[in-house]
Coordinates of C-alpha atoms and ligand atoms in Angstrom, one line a residue:
X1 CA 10.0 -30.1 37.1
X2 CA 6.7 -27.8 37.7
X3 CA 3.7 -29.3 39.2
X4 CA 0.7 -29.4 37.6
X5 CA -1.8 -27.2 38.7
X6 CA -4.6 -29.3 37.6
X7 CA -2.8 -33.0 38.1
X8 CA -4.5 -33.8 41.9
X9 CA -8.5 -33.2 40.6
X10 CA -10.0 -36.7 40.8
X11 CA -12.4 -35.2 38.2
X12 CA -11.8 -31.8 36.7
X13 CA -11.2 -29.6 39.6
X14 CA -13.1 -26.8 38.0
X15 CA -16.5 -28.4 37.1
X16 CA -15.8 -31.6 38.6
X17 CA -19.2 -31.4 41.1
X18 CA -21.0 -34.3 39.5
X19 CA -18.3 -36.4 38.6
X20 CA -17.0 -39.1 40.0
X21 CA -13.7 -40.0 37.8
X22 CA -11.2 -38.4 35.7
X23 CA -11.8 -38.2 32.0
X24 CA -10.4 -40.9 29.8
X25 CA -6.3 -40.1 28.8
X26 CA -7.6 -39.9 24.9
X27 CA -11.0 -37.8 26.2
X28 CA -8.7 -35.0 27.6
X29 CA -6.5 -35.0 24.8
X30 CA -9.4 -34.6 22.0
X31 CA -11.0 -32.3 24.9
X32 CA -7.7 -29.9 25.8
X33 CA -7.1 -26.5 23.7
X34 CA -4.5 -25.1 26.2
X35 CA -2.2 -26.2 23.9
X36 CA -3.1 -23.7 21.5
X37 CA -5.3 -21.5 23.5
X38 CA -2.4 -20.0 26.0
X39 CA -2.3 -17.6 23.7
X40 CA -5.6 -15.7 24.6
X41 CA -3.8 -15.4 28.0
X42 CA -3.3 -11.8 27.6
X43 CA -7.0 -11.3 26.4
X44 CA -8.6 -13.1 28.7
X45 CA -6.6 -11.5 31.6
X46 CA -7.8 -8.6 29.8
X47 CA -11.6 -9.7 30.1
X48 CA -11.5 -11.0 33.2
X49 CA -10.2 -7.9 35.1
X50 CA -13.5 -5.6 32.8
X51 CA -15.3 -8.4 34.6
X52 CA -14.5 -8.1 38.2
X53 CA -14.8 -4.5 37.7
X54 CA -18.1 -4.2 36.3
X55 CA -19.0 -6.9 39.1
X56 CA -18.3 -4.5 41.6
X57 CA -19.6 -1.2 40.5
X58 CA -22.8 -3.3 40.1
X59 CA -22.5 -4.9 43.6
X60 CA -22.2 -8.4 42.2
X61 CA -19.2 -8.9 44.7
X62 CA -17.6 -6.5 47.2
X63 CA -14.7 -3.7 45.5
X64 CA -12.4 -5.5 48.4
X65 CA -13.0 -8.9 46.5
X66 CA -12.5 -7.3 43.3
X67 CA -9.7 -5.8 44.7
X68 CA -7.9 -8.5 45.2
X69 CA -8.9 -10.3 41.8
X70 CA -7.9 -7.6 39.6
X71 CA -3.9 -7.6 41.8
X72 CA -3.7 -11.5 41.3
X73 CA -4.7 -11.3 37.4
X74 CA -2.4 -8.8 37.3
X75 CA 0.3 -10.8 39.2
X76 CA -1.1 -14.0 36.7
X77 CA -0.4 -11.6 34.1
X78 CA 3.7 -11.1 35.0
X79 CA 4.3 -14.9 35.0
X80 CA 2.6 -15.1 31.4
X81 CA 4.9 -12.5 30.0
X82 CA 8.1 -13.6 32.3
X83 CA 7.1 -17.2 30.8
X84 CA 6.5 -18.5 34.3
X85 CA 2.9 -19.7 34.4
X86 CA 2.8 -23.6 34.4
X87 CA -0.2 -24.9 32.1
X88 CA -2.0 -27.9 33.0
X89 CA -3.9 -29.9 30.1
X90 CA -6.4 -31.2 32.8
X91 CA -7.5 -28.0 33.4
X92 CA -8.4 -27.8 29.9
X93 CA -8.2 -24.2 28.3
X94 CA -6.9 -20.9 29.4
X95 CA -10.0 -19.8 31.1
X96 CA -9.7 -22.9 33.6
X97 CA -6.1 -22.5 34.4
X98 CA -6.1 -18.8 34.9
X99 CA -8.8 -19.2 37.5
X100 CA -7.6 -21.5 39.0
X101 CA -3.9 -19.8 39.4
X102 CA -6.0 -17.2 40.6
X103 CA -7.1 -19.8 43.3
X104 CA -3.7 -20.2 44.4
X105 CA -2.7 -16.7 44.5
X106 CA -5.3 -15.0 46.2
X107 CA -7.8 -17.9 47.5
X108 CA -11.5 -17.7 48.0
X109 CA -12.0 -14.3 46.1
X110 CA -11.5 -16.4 42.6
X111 CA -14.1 -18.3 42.7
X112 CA -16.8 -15.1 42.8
X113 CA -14.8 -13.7 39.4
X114 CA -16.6 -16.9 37.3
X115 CA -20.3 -14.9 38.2
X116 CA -22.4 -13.9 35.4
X117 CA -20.4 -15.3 32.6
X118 CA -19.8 -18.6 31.5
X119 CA -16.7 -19.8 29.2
X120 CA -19.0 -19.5 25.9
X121 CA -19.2 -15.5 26.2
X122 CA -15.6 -15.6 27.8
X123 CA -14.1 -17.2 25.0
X124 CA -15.9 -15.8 22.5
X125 CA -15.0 -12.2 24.2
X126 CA -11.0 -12.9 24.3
X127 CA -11.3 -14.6 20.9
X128 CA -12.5 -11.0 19.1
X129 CA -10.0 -9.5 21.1
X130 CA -7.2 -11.8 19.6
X131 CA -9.0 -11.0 16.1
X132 CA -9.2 -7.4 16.8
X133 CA -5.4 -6.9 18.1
X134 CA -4.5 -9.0 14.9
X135 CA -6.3 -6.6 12.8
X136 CA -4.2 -3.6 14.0
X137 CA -0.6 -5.3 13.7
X138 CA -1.6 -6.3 10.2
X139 CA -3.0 -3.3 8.9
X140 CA 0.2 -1.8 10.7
X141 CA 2.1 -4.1 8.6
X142 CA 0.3 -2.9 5.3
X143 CA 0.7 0.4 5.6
X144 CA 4.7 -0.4 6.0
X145 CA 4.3 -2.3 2.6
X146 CA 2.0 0.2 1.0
X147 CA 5.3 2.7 2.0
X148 CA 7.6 0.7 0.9
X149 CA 6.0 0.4 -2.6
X150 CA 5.1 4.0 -2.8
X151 CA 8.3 4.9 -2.4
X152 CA 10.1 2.3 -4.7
X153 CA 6.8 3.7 -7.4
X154 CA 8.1 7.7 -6.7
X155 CA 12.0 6.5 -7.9
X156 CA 10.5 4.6 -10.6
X157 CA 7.7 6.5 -11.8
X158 CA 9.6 6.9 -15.3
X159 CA 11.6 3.3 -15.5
X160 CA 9.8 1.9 -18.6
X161 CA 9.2 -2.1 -18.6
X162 CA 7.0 -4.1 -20.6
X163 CA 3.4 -4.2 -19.8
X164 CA 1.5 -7.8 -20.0
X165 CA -1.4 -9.3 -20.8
X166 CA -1.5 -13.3 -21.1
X167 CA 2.0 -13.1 -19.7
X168 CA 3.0 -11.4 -23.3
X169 CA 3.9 -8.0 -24.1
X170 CA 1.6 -6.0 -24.9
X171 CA 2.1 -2.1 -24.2
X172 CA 4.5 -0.2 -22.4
X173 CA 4.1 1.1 -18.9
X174 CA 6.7 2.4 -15.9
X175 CA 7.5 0.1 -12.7
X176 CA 6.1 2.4 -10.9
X177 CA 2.7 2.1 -12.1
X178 CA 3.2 -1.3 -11.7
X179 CA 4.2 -1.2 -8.0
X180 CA 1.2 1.5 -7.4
X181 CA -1.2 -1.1 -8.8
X182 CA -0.3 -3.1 -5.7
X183 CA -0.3 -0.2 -3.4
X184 CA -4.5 -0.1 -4.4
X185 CA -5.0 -3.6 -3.8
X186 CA -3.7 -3.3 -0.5
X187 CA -5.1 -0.3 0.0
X188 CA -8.6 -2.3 0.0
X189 CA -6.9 -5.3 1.7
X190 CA -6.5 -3.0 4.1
X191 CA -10.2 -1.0 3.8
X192 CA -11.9 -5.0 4.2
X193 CA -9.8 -6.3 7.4
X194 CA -11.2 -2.2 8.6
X195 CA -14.7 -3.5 7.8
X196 CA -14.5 -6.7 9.5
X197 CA -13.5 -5.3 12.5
X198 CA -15.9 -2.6 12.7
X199 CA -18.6 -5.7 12.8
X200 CA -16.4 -7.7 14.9
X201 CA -16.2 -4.8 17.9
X202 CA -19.1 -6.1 19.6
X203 CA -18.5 -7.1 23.2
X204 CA -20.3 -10.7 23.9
X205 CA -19.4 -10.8 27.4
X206 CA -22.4 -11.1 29.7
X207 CA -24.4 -13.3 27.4
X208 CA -23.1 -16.0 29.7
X209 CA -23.8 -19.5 28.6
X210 CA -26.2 -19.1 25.9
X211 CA -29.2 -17.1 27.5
X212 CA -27.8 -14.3 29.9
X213 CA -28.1 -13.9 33.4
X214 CA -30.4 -12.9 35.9
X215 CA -27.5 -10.8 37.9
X216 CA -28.0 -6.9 37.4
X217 CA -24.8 -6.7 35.0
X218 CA -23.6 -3.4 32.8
X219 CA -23.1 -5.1 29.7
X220 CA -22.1 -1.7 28.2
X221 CA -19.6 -0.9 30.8
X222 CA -17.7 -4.1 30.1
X223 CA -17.9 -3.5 26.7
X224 CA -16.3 -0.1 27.0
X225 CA -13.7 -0.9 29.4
X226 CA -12.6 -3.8 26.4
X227 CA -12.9 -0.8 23.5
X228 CA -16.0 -2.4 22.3
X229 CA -18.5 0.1 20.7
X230 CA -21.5 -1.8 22.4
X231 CA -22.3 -5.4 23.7
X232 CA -24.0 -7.5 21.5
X233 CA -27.7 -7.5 20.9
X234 CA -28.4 -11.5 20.7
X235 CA -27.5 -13.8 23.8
X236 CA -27.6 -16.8 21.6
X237 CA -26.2 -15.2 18.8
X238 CA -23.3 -13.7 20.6
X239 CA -22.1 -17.4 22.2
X240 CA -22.5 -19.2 18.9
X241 CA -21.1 -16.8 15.9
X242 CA -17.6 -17.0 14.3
X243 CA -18.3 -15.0 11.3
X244 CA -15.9 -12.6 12.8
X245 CA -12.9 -14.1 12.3
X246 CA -14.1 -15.9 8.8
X247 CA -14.9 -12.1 7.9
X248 CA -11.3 -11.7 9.0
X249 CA -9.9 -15.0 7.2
X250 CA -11.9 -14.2 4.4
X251 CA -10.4 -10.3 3.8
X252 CA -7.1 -12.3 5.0
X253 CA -7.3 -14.8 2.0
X254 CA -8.1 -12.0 -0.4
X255 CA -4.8 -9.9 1.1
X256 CA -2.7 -13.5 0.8
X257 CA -3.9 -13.5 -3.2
X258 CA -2.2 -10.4 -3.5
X259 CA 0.8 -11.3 -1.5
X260 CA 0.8 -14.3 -3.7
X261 CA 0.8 -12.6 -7.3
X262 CA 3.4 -9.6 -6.4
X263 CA 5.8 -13.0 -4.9
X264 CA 5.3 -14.6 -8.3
X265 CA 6.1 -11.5 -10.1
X266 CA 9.0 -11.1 -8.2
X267 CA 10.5 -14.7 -8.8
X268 CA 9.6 -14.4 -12.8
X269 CA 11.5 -11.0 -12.8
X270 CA 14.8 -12.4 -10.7
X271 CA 14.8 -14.9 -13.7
X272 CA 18.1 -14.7 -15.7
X273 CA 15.3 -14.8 -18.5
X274 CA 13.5 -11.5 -17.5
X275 CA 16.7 -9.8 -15.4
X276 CA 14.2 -7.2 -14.3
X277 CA 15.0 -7.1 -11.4
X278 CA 17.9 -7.8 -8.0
X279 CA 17.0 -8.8 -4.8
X280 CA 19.1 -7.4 -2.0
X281 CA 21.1 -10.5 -0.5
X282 CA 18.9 -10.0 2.6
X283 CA 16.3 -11.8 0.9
X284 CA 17.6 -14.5 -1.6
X285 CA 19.3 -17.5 -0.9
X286 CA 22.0 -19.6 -2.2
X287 CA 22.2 -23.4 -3.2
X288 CA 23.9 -26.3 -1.0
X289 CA 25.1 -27.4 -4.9
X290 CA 24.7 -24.7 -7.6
X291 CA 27.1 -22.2 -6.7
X292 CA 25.7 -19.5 -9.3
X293 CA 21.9 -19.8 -8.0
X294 CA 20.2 -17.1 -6.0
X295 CA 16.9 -18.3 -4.9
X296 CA 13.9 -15.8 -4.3
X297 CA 13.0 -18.0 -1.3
X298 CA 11.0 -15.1 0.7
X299 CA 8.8 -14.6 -2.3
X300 CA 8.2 -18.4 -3.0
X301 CA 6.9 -18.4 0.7
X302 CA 5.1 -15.5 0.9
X303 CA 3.5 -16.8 -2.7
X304 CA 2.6 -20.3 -0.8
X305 CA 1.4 -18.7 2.6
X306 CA -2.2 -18.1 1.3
X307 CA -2.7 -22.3 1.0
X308 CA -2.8 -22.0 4.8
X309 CA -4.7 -18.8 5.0
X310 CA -7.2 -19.7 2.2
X311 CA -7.1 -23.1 4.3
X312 CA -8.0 -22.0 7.2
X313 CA -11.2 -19.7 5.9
X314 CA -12.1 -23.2 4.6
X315 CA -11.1 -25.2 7.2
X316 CA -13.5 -23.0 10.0
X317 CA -16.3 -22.3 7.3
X318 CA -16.8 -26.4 7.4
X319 CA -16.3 -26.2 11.3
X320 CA -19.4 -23.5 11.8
X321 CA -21.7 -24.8 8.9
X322 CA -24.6 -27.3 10.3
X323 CA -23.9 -26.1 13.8
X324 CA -26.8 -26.0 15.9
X325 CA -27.2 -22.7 18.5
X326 CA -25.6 -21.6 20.9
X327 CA -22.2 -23.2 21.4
X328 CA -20.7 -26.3 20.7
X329 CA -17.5 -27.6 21.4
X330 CA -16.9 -27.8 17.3
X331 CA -16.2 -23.6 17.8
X332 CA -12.8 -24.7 19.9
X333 CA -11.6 -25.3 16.5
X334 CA -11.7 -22.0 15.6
X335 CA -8.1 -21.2 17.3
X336 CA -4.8 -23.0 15.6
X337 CA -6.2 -22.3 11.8
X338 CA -7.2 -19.1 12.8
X339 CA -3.7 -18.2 14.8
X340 CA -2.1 -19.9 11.8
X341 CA -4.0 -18.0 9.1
X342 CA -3.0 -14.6 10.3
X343 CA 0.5 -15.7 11.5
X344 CA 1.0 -16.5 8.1
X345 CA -0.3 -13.8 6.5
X346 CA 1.6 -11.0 9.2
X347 CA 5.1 -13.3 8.0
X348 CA 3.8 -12.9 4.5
X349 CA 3.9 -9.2 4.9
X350 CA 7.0 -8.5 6.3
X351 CA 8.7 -10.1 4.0
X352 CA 7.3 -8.9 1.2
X353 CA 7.9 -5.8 2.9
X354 CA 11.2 -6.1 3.4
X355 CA 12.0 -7.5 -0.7
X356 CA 10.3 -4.4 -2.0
X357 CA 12.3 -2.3 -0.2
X358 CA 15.5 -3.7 -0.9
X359 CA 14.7 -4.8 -4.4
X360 CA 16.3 -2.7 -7.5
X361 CA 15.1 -2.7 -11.2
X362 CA 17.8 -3.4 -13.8
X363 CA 16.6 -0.4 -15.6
X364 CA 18.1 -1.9 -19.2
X365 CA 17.1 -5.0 -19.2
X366 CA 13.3 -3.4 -18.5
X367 CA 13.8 -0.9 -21.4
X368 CA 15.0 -3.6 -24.1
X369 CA 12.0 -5.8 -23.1
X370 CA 9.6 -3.1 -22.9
X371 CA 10.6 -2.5 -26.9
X372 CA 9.9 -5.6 -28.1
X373 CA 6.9 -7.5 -29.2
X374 CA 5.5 -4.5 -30.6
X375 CA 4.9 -3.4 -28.0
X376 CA 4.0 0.3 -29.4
X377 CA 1.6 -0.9 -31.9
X378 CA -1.6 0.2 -30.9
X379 CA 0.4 3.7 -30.4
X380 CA 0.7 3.4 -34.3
X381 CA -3.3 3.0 -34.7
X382 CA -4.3 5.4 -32.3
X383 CA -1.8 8.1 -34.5
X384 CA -4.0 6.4 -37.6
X385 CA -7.0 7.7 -35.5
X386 CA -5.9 10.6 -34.5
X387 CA -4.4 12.1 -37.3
X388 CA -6.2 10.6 -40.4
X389 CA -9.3 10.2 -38.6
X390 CA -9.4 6.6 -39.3
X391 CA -11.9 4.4 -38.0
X392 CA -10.1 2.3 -35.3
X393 CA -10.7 -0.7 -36.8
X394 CA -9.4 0.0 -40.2
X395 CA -6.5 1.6 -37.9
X396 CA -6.0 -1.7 -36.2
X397 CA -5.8 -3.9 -39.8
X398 CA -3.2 -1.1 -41.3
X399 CA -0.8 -1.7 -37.7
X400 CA -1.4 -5.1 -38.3
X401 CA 0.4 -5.3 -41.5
X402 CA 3.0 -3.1 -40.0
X403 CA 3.6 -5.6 -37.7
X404 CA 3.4 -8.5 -40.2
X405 CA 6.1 -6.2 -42.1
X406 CA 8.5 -6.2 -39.2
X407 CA 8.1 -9.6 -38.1
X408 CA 8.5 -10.8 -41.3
X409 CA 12.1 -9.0 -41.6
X410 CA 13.2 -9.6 -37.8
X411 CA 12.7 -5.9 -36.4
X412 CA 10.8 -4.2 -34.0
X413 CA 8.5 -1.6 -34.8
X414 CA 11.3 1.0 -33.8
X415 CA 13.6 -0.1 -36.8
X416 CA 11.0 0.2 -39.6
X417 CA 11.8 3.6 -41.8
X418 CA 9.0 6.3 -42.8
X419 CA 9.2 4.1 -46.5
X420 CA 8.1 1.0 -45.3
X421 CA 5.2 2.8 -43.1
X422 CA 4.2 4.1 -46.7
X423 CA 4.5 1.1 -48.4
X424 CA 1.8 -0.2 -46.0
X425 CA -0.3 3.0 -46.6
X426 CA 0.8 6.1 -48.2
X427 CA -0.3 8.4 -45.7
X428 CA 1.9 8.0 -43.2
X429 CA 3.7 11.1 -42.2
X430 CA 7.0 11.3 -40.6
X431 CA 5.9 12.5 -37.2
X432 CA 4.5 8.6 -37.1
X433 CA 7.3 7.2 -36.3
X434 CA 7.8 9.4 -32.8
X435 CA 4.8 7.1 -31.4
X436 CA 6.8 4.5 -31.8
X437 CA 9.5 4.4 -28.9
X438 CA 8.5 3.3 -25.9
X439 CA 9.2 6.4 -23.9
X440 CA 7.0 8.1 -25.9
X441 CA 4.0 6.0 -25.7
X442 CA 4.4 5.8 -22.0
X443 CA 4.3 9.4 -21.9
X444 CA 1.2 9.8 -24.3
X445 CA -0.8 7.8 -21.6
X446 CA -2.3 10.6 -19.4
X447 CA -5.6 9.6 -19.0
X448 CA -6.7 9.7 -15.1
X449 CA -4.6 6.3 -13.8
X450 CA -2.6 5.5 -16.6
X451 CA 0.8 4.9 -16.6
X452 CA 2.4 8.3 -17.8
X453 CA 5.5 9.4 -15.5
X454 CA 3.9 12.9 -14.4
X455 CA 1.0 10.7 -13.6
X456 CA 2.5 8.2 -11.5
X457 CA 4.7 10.6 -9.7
X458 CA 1.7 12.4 -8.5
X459 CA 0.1 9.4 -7.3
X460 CA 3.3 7.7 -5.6
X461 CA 3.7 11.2 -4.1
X462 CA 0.0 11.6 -3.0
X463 CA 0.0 7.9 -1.4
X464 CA 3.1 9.0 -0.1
X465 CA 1.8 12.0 1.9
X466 CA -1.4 9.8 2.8
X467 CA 0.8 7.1 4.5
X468 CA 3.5 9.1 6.0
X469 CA 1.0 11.1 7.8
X470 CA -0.9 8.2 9.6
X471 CA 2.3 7.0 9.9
X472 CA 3.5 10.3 12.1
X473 CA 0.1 10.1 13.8
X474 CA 0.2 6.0 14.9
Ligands
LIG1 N1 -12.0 -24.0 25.3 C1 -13.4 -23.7 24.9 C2 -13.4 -23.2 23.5 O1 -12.4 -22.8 23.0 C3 -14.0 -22.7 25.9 C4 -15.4 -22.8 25.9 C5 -15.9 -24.0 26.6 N2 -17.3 -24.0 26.8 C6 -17.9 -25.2 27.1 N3 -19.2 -25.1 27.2 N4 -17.3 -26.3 27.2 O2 -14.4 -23.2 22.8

């Protein structure tokens, strides 16, 4: 077995000065976030090396001492991503046991990296770099989705299916518009996570503890060297804030929603009921008992990932509120819901991702539905309108007793004959009953985003060109 680094400290061997025992077994268990906070090894590595740089050029320690810190984060670096670096829960987080690897590798050096910062701006510096680098893989991720949609909405921009309100029928529209819908939503999904990490790219680093330092640091070249478009302004402010990654859990949550209704669409329209739709094999699984069932499992989960997302907006919103300035240990909760949140939502993604891609309408079963419930009435009373300049309203009370006519014999408005439209009201003409197919009224709707084919094939085309070309450029 590995030794631990941090085992032989009689206190904590990193601020252990002024103390004369080790902490309590249950104080360094409520006390340790290595567990969860390894992961910022690559950020803070990241940080640390900006650090020792900017220390340097600013004279704060020699270029030979930085030297040899930036080669052993490096090396520290390696046995991260080779899996070799042995984590001590003594030493508390992932700022103690990278400095003091450091120690080991390179000796005396190490301890002069820890100048002019503190672990408040450290961690709240690899933290938004966590964030930030979360950002980009999930809008990466959106913009595959946003494709995949796009594409499946260019096939489909003339499949017919039901369109609903209340869950019941109400008028006609093409898959494709329905797909595109969700193409917009992520499209601002997409436009918020870009907002929050325009305020989020603020480098804290430097603020130290809580009030800065007295060292002659360049706050601004440490913020560039992290992509940070400038430090941040507030010493206090930049120790004690999460709103970054609420702002993030909050546009997160709001994504997740939309995750969640397109998974629940998905597992009504695998319904034998609806038939709409058939999930590739890739994503649907099969029963340990039922041998006929194929279970929309990927969208049930992608559908339930926002409880932890939504959760863990809530869960670090009730961590922050009430907190006094600058830091308090409280903020170390900001990590696992946070990691969990957007681990969630960047599963969530994929897999939806994935379904839409493979997914295929049953274009029959869409047609039937989209035909029934009279669906095509209010194509009836806009002809009413249109033609015999009736008022809409008196329009809408002559459709409804077209509708009472069919429902009363068992039809759909399709089956009724120019005689019965008469016997309703004598001016019906025969091109009436043209509005009342459901390819028809489709095509009749051309205002600017309605759900006409030409329509929706120039917007699934125009998205299409849109994404393909940051695609080529990422
Ligand atoms: N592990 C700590 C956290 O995540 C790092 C900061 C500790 N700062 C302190 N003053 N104890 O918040």
């Amino acid at each position: 077995m590995s030794k631990d680094p941090g085992a032989k400290a009689s206190a904590n061997k990193m601020w252990g000065g002024r103390f004369s025992v080790s902490p309590a077994e249950i104080m360094e268990e409520i006390n340790a976030s290595i567990g969860f906070d390894k992961r910022l090894a690559t950020q803070d590595i990241r940080g640390s090396k900006a650090h020792a740089q900017m220390l340097a050029a600013a004279g704060i320690i020699t270029k030979e001492d930085a030297k040899r810190i930036i080669a052993g984060l490096e090396q520290i670096l390696g046995e991260v991503d080779r899996g070799e670096m042995v984590w001590s829960r003594a030493l508390e987080d992932v700022h103690m046991n990278v400095e003091s690897r450091l120690k080991d590798a390179i000796g005396e050096p190490a301890g002069r990296l820890h100048t002019a910062r503190s672990r408040n701006d450290q961690v709240a510096t690899d933290f938004r770099l966590w964030v930030r680098d979360r950002i980009d893989d999930l809008d990466a991720a959106l913009a595959e989705l946003q494709l995949a949609l796009a594409r499946k909405a260019d096939s489909h921009a003339a499949t017919v299916m039901p369109g609903f309100t209340h869950l019941q029928p109400a008028q006609p529209v093409t898959f494709g518009h329905h797909l595109l819908a969700y193409v917009e939503m992520i499209g601002r999904d997409r436009g918020r996570l870009g907002d929050a990490r325009a305020r989020l790219n603020e480098c804290p680093l430097g603020a130290a503890a809580l009030a800065g330092t007295s060292f002659p640091i360049d706050r601004h070249a440490t913020a560039d060297a992290l992509g940070f478009d400038r430090p941040t302004a507030n010493s206090l402010d930049s120790v004690s804030d999460r709103d970054f990654a609420l702002e993030t859990l909050a546009a997160a949550s709001i994504c997740g929603m939309h995750l969640s209704r397109l998974a629940e669409e998905i597992v009504i329209w695998v319904t034998p009921q609806f038939g709409f739709i058939k999930l590739s094999d890739r994503f649907t699984t099969g029963s340990s008992i039922m041998p006929q069932k194929r279970n929309p499992d990927a969208a049930e989960l992608s559908r339930a990932k926002v409880g932890r997302i939504a959760g863990g907006f809530q869960s670090l919103l009730m961590v922050m509120k009430g907190l006094p300035l600058a830091y308090s240990k409280d903020m170390q909760e900001d990590k696992e819901v946070t990691f969990d949140a957007l681990d969630s939502l960047g599963l969530a993604v994929a897999a939806m991702a994935g379904m839409v891609e493979d997914m295929e309408p049953n274009a029959d079963a869409m047609r039937g539905a989209a035909g029934r419930g009279y669906s095509t009435a209010t194509d009836l009373a806009d002809w009413l309108v249109r033609e015999l300049k009736l008022p809409f309203r008196d329009a809408h009370h002559v459709t409804g007793r077209v509708v009472a006519l069919a429902e009363g014999r068992g039809v759909e408005l399709e089956a009724l004959s120019l005689d019965d439209l008469k016997s309703i009201d004598p001016r019906f003409r025969r091109d009436a009953l043209d509005v009342l197919s459901v390819d028809n009224s489709v095509k009749s709707r051309t205002s600017y985003g309605g759900t006409a084919p030409q329509n929706v094939r120039k917007m699934a085309r125009g998205w299409l060109r849109k994404l393909e070309k940051a695609a080529a450029k990422a």
